[in-house]
Coordinates of C-alpha atoms and ligand atoms in Angstrom, one line a residue:
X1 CA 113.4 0.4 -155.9
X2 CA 116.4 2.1 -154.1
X3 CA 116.0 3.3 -150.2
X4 CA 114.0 6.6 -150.0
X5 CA 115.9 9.9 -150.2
X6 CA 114.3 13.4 -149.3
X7 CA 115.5 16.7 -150.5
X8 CA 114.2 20.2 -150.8
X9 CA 113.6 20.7 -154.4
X10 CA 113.4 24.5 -154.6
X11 CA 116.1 27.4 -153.0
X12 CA 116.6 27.3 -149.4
X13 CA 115.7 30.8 -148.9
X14 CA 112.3 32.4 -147.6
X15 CA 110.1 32.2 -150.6
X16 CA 105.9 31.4 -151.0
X17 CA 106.1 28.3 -151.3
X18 CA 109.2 25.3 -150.7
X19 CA 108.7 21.7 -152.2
X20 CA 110.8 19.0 -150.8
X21 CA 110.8 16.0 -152.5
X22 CA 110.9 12.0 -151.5
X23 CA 111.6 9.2 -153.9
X24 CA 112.1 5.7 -153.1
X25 CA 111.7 2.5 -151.5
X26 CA 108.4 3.0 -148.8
X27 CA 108.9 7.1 -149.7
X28 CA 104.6 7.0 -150.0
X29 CA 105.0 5.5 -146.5
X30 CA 107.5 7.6 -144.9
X31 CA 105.6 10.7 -146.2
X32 CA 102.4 9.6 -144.6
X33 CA 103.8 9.6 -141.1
X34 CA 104.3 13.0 -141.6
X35 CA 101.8 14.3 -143.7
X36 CA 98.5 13.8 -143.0
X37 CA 95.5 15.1 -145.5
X38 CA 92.7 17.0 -143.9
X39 CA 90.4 14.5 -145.1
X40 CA 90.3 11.6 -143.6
X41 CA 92.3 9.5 -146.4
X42 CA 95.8 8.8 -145.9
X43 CA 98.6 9.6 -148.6
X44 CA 98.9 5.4 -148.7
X45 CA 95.9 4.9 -150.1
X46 CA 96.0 8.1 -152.8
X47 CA 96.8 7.1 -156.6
X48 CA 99.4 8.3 -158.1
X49 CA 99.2 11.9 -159.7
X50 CA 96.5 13.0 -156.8
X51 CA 97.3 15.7 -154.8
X52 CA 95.7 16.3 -150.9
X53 CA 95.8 19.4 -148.9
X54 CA 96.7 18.8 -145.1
X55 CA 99.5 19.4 -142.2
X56 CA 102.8 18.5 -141.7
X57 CA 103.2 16.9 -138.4
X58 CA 104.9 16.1 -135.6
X59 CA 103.1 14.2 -133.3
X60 CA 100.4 16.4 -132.4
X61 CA 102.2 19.7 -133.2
X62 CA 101.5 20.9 -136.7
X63 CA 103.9 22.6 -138.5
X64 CA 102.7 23.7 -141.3
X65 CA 100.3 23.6 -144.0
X66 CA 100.3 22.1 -147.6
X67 CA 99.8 20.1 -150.1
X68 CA 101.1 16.4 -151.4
X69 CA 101.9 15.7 -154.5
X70 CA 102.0 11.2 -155.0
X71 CA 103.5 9.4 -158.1
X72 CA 103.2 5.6 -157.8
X73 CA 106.2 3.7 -159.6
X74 CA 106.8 3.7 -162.9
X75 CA 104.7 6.6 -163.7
X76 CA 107.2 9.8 -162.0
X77 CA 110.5 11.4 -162.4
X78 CA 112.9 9.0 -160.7
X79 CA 110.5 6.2 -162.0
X80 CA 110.1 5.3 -158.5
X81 CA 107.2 6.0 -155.7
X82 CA 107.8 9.7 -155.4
X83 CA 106.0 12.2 -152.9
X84 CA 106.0 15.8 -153.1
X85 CA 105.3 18.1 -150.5
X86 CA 104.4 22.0 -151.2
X87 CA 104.6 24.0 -147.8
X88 CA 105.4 27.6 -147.0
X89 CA 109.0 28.5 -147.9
X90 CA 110.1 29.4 -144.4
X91 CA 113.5 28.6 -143.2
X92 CA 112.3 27.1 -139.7
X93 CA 109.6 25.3 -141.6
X94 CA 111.9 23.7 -144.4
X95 CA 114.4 22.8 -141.4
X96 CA 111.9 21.1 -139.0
X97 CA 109.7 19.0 -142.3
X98 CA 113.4 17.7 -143.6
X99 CA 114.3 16.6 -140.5
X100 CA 111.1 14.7 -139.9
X101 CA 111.4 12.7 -143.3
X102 CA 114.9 11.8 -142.2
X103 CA 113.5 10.4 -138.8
X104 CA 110.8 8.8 -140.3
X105 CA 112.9 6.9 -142.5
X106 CA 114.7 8.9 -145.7
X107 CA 118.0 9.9 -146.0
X108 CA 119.5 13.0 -147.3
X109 CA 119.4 13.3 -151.0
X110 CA 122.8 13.7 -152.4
X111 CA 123.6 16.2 -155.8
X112 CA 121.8 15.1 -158.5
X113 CA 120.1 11.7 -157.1
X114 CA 116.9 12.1 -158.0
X115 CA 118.0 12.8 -161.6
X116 CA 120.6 9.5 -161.9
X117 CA 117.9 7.4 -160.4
X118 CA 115.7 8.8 -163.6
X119 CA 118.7 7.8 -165.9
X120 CA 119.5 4.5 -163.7
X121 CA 115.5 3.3 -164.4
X122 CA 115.5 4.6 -168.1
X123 CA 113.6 7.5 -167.5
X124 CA 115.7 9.6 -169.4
X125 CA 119.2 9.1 -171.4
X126 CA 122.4 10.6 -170.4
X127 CA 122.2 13.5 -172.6
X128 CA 118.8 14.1 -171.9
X129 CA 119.6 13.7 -167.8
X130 CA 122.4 16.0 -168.3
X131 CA 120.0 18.6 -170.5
X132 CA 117.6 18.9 -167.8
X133 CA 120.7 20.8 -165.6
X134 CA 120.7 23.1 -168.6
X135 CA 117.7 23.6 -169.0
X136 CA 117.9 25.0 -165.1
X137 CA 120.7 26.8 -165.6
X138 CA 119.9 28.7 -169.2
X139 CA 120.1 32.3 -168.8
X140 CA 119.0 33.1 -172.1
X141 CA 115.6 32.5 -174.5
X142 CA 118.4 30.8 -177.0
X143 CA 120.3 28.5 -174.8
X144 CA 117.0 27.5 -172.9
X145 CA 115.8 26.1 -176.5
X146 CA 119.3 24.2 -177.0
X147 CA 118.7 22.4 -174.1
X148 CA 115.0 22.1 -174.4
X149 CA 115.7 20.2 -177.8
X150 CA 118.3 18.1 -175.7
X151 CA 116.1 17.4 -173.2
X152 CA 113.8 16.2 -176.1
X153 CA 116.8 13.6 -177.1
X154 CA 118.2 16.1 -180.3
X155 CA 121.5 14.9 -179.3
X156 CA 120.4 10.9 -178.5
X157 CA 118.9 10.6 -181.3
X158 CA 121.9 11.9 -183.4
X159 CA 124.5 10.1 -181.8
X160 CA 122.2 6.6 -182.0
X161 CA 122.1 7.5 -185.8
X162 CA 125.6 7.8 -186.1
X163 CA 125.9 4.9 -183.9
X164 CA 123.9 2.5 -186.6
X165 CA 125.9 3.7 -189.5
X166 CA 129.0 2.6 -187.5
X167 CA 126.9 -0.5 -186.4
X168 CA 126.5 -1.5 -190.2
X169 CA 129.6 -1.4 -191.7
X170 CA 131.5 -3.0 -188.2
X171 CA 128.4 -6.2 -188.3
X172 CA 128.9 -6.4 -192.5
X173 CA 132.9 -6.9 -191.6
X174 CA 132.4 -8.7 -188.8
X175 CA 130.3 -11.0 -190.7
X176 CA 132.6 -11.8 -193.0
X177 CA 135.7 -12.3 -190.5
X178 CA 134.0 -14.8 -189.0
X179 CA 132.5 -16.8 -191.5
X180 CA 134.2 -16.3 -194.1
X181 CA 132.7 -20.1 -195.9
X182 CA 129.8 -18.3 -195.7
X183 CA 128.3 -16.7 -199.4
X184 CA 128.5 -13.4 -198.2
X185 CA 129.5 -10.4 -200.5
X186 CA 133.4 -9.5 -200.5
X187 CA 133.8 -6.3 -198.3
X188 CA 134.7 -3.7 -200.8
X189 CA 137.4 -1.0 -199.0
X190 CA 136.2 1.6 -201.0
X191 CA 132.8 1.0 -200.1
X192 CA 134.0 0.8 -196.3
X193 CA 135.8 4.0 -196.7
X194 CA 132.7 6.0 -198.4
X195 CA 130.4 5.2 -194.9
X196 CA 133.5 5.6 -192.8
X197 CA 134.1 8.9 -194.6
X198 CA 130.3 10.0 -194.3
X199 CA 130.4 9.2 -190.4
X200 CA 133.4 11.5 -190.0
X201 CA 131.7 14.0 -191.8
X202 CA 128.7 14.2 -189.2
X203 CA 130.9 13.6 -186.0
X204 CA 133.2 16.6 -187.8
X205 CA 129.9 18.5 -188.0
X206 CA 128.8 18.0 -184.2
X207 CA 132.3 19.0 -182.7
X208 CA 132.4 22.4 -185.5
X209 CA 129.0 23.3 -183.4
X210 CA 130.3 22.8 -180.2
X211 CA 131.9 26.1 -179.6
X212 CA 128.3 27.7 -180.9
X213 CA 126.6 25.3 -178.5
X214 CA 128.8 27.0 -176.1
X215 CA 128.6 30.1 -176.9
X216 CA 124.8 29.7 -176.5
X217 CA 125.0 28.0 -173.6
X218 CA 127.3 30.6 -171.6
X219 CA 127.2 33.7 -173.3
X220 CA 129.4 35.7 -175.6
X221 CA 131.8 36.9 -173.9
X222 CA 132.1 40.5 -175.1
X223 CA 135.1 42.7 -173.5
X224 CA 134.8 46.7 -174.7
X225 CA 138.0 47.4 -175.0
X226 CA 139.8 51.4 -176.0
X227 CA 141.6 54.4 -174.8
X228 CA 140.6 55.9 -172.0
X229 CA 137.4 58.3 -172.0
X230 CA 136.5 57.0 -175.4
X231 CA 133.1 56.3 -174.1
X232 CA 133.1 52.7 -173.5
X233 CA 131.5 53.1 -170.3
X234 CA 128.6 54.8 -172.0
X235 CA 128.7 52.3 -174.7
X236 CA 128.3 49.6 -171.8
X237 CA 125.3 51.3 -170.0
X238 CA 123.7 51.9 -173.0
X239 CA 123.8 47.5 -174.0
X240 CA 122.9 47.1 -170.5
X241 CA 119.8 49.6 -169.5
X242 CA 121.5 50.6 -166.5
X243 CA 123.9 52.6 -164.8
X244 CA 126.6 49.8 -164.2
X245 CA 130.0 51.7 -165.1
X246 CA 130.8 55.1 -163.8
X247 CA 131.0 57.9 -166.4
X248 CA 132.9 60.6 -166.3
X249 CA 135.4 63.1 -168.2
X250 CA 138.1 62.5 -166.3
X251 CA 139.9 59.9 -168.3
X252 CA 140.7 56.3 -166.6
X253 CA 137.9 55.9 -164.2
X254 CA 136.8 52.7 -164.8
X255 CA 139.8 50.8 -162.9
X256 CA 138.9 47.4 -162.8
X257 CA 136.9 45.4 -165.2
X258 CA 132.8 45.7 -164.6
X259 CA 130.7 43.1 -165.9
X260 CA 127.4 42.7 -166.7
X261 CA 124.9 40.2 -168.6
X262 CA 122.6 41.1 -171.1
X263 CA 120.6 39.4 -174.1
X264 CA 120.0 40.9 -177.5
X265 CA 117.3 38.8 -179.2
X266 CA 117.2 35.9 -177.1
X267 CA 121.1 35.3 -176.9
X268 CA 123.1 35.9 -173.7
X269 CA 126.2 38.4 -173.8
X270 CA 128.5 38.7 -170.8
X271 CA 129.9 42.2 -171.0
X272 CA 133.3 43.5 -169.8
X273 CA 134.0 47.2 -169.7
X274 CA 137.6 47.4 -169.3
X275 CA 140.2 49.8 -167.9
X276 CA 141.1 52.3 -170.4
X277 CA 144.5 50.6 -172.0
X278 CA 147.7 53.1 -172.0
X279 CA 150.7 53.3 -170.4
X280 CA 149.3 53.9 -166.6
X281 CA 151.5 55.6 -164.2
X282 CA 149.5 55.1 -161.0
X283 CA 149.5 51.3 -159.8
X284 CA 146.1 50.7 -159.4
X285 CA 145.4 51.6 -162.9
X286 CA 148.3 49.5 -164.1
X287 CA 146.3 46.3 -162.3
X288 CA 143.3 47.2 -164.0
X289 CA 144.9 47.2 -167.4
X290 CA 147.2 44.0 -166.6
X291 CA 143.7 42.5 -165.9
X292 CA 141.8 44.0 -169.3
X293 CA 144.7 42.2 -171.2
X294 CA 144.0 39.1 -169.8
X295 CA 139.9 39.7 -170.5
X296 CA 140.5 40.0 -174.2
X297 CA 142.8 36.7 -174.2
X298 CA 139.2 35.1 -173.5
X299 CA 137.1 37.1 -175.4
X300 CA 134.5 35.7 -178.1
X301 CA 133.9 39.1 -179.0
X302 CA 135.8 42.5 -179.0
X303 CA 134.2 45.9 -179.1
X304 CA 137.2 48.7 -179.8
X305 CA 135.9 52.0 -179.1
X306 CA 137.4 54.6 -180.6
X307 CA 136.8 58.4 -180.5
X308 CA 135.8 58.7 -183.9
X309 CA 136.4 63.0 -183.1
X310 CA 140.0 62.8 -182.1
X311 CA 143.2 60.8 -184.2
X312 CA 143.9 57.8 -182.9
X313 CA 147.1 57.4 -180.9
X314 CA 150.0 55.2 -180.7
X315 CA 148.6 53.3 -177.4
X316 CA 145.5 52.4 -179.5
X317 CA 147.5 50.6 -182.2
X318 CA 149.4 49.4 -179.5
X319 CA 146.5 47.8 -177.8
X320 CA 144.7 46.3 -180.8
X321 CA 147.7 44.3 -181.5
X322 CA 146.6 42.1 -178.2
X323 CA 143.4 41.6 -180.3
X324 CA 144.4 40.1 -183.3
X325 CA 142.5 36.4 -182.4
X326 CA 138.9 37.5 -181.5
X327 CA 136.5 38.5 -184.1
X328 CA 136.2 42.4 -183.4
X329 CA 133.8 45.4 -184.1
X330 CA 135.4 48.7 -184.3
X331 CA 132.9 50.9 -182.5
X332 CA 133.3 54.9 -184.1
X333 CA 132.2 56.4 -180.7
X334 CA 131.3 60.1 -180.2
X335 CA 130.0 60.8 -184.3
X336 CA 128.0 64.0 -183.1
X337 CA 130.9 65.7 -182.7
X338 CA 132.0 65.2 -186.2
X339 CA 134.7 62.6 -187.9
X340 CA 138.2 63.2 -188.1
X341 CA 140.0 61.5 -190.8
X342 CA 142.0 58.3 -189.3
X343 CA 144.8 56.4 -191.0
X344 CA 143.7 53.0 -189.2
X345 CA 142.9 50.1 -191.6
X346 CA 139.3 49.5 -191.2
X347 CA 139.8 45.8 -192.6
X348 CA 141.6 44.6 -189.7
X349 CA 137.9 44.5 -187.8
X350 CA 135.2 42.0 -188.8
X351 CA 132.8 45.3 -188.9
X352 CA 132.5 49.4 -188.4
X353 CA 130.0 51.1 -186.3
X354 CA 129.4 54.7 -186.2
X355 CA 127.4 55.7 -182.4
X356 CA 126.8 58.5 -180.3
X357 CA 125.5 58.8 -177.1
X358 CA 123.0 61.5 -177.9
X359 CA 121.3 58.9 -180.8
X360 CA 120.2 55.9 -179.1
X361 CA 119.1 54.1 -182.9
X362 CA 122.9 54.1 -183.5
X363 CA 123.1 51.9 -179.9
X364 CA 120.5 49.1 -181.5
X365 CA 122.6 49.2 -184.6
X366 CA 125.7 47.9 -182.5
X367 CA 123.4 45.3 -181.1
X368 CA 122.6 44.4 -184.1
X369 CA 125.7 43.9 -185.6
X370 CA 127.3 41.8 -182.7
X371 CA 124.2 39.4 -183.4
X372 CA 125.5 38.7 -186.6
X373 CA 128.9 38.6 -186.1
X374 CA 128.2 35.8 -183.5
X375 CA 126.7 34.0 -186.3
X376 CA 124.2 32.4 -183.9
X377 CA 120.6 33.5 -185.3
X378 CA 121.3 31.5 -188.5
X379 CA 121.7 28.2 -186.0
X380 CA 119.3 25.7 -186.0
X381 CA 118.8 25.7 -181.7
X382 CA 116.5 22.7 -182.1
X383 CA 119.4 21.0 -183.6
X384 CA 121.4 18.6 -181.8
X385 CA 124.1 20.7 -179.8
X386 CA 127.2 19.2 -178.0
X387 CA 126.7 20.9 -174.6
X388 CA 130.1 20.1 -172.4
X389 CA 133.5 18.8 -171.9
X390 CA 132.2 15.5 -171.6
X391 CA 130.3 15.2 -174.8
X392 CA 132.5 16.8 -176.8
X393 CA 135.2 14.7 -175.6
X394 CA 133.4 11.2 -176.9
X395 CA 132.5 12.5 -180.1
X396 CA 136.5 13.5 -180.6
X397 CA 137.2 9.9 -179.2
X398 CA 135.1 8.1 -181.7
X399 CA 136.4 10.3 -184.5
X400 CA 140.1 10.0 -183.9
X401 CA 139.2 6.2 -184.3
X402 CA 137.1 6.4 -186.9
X403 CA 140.7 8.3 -188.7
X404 CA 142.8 5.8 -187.6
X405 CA 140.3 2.9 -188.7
X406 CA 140.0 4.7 -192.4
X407 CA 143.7 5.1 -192.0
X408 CA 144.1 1.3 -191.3
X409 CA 142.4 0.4 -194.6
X410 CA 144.6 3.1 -196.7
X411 CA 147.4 1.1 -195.6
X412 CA 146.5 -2.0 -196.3
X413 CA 146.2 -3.5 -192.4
X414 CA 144.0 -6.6 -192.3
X415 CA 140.0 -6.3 -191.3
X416 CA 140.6 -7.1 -187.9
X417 CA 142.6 -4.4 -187.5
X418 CA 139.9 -2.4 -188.8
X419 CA 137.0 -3.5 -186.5
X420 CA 139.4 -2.7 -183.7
X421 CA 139.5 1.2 -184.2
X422 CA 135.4 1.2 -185.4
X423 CA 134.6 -1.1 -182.3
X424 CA 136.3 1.2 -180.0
X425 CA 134.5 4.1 -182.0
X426 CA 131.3 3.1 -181.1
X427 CA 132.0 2.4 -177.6
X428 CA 132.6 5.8 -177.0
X429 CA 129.9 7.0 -178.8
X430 CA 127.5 4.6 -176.4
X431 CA 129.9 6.2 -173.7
X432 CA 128.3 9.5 -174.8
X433 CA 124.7 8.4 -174.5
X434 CA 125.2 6.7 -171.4
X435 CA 124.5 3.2 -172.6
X436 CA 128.0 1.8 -171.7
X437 CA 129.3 3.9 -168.8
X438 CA 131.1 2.8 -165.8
X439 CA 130.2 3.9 -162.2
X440 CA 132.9 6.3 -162.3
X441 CA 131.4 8.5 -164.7
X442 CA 128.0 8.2 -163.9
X443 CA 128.6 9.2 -160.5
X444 CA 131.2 12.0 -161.5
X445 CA 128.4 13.5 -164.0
X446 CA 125.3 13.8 -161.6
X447 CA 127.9 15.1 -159.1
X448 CA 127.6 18.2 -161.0
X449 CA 123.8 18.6 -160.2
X450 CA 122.6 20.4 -157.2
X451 CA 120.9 18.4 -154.1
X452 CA 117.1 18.2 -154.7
X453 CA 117.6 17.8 -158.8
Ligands
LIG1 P1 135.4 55.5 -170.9 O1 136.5 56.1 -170.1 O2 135.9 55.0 -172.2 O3 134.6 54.5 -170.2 O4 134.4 56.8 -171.3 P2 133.0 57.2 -170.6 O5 131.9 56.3 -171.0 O6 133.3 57.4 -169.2 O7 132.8 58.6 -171.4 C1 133.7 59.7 -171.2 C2 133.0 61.0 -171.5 O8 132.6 61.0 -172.9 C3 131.8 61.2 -170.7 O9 131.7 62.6 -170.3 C4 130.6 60.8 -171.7 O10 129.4 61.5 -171.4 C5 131.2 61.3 -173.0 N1 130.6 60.5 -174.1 C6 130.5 59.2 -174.2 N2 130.0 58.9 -175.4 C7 129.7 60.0 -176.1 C8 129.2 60.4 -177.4 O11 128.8 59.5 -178.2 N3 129.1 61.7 -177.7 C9 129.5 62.6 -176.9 N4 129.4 63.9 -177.3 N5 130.1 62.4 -175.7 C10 130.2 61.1 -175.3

């Protein structure tokens, strides 16, 4: 067991109720000289996975009151002795306990300890250590179920899959380089290509869902983009609930980009309502449409409002020009006051909405279509989902050499050549997992984490 670390698991804020953890070499010990149950037994002598109600102490001042949590080793999160202490979540309180663990023997938890010491004693994988961040941070119903099904081991049990294909065909070669007086059967390239070509396939498939894993992980990012006074301010309030962007007739008000988050049907949309694009004379306008160019440059999603009552003008072309990339919904704002004729080629967008302000079941409509444009409900979130850079960078890692090792055998290189691209292949796929990392990246990925997780 590593020495004992202490952290507060929970906001440092004033809340109910705070919970600072210990984990650790003597951590059962170190809590005991300052906690102290009510009834007469002492936290050393608890089992693990009993709780006691008593005081926090210092000396004879108490401090507060609360209750202790004990996990003996294996048999907790870290897989260590672990201690938790529920107490009121006051400021002074949180202060003054922390600082009597530390002089009673912990030391200050760093970002993400407690979490690496559950990878480092095989609590967890890496995936699944690096799930249980996202399963903190999910904002949404849809991306907390991606990184549930991580958390499960989806993704582990994937790559180890793909890992024992690899496995296969590398020991069958292998076995063959190097004992070759052996009877063993000939390696047949073709046969070596077919698995090789049926591993690419599913690394192919992982990294063609990372984007959606993304998308489900951060939010679409939707900018509303159109003339000014076209009603994309309303359009925004209306997705949001709320009176976030300032409406009015007086055309350009909305002079720097407002965002807001929302989620239609479980999946997380991060709204931009931009300045009103056109030729602006007056400077603080012009920043605000500098700035709602560089929004749709990012954008996963485009709604272009137009006032479906008025002809469109030359800015508007102008403007959807910068949209060409992103998948877009043309939004016909403003129906209720009846539909001019436009010459603007409706194909260009990925869909056509008709709303109005004054008919709110043209608003869930909208919603409804920027659902499916996302093409997200129709994903499997229990399936296994490349969540960051990191992942996503392994998996292209083993498939470039899984290329270069079918490559190798189109062109007639020798076996060993072969084994070199697959071995190094499946390294980085065991990279991905976590079972062959170095330091470095161990330390680099729990750095991420907050102190306490
Ligand atoms: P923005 O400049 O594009 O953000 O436009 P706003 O959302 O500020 O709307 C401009 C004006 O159009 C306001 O007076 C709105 O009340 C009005 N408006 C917005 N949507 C509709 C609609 O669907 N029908 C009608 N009749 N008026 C609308």
């Amino acid at each position: 067991m590593e020495e004992c670390i202490a952290a507060v698991a929970t906001p440092i804020a004033q809340s109910g109720i705070c919970v600072i953890r210990l984990s650790g070499e003597g951590a059962i010990e170190i809590a005991s000289k300052v906690f102290v149950p009510v009834k007469n037994q002492s936290l050393l002598e608890m089992e693990g996975y009993r709780a006691a109600y008593g005081h926090i102490v210092d000396g004879d001042e108490v401090i507060d009151d609360g209750v202790a949590l004990v996990f003996r080793a294996p048999n907790s999160y870290t897989g260590e002795d672990v201690v938790e202490v529920s107490c009121h979540g006051g400021l002074a309180i949180i202060e003054r306990s922390l600082e009597l663990f530390y002089r009673s023997g912990a030391r200050p938890a760093q970002a993400g300890e407690f979490t690496k010491r559950a990878f480092l004693n095989d609590k967890m994988t890496l995936t699944q250590a690096e799930a249980v961040m996202d399963v903190i941070n999910a904002q949404s119903f849809l991306s907390l179920k991606a990184a549930n099904a991580a958390k499960r081991g989806a993704l582990y049990r994937k790559i180890n899959e793909i890992c024992e294909d690899i496995t296969k065909i590398d020991g069958h070669i292998q076995a063959w380089l190097d004992y070759p007086d052996e009877d063993l059967d000939l390696v047949d390239s073709d046969d070596v290509k077919k698995n090789l070509y049926k591993v690419k396939d599913d690394l192919e498939n992982l990294l063609s869902n990372y984007k959606l894993g993304n998308l489900i992980k951060n939010g679409v990012k939707t900018v509303i983009v159109g003339r000014p006074n076209v009603g994309k301010s309303t359009i925004m309030n209306f997705l949001s609930g709320e009176e976030k962007s300032i409406v009015t007739n007086i055309s350009g008000t909305t002079r720097d980009i407002v965002e807001n988050v929302i989620t239609i049907d479980g999946l997380m949309f991060v709204l931009f309502d931009t300045a009103g694009i056109r030729l602006a004379e007056d400077v603080v306008e012009k920043i605000g449409v500098e700035r709602a160019k560089a929004k749709i440059k990012e954008a996963d999603l485009i709604l272009f409002v137009i006032d479906g009552s008025e002809k469109i003008s030359k800015d508007e072309f102008e403007v959807l020009k910068y949209c060409e990339h992103v998948p877009k919904i043309c939004v016909l704002n403003k129906v209720d006051l009846g539909l001019v004729e436009n010459s603007i080629n409706f194909d260009q967008f990925d869909c056509v909405v008709e709303t109005s302000s004054k008919n709110p079941q043209t608003m869930e409509s909208l919603k409804q279509n920027m659902i499916s444009l996302t093409q997200l409900n129709s994903l499997d979130s229990d399936a296994p989902l490349l969540f960051n850079e990191r992942q996503k960078l392994a998996v292209q890692k083993a498939l470039d050499e899984l290329k270069n090792a079918i490559s190798a055998i189109e062109s007639g290189f020798t076996w060993d050549a072969v084994v070199i691209s697959i071995d190094a292949a499946i390294d980085s796929l065991l990279e991905l997992t976590g079972e062959n990392l170095s330091e470095h990246i161990v330390n680099e990925v729990f750095s991420k984490f907050c102190v306490g997780k």
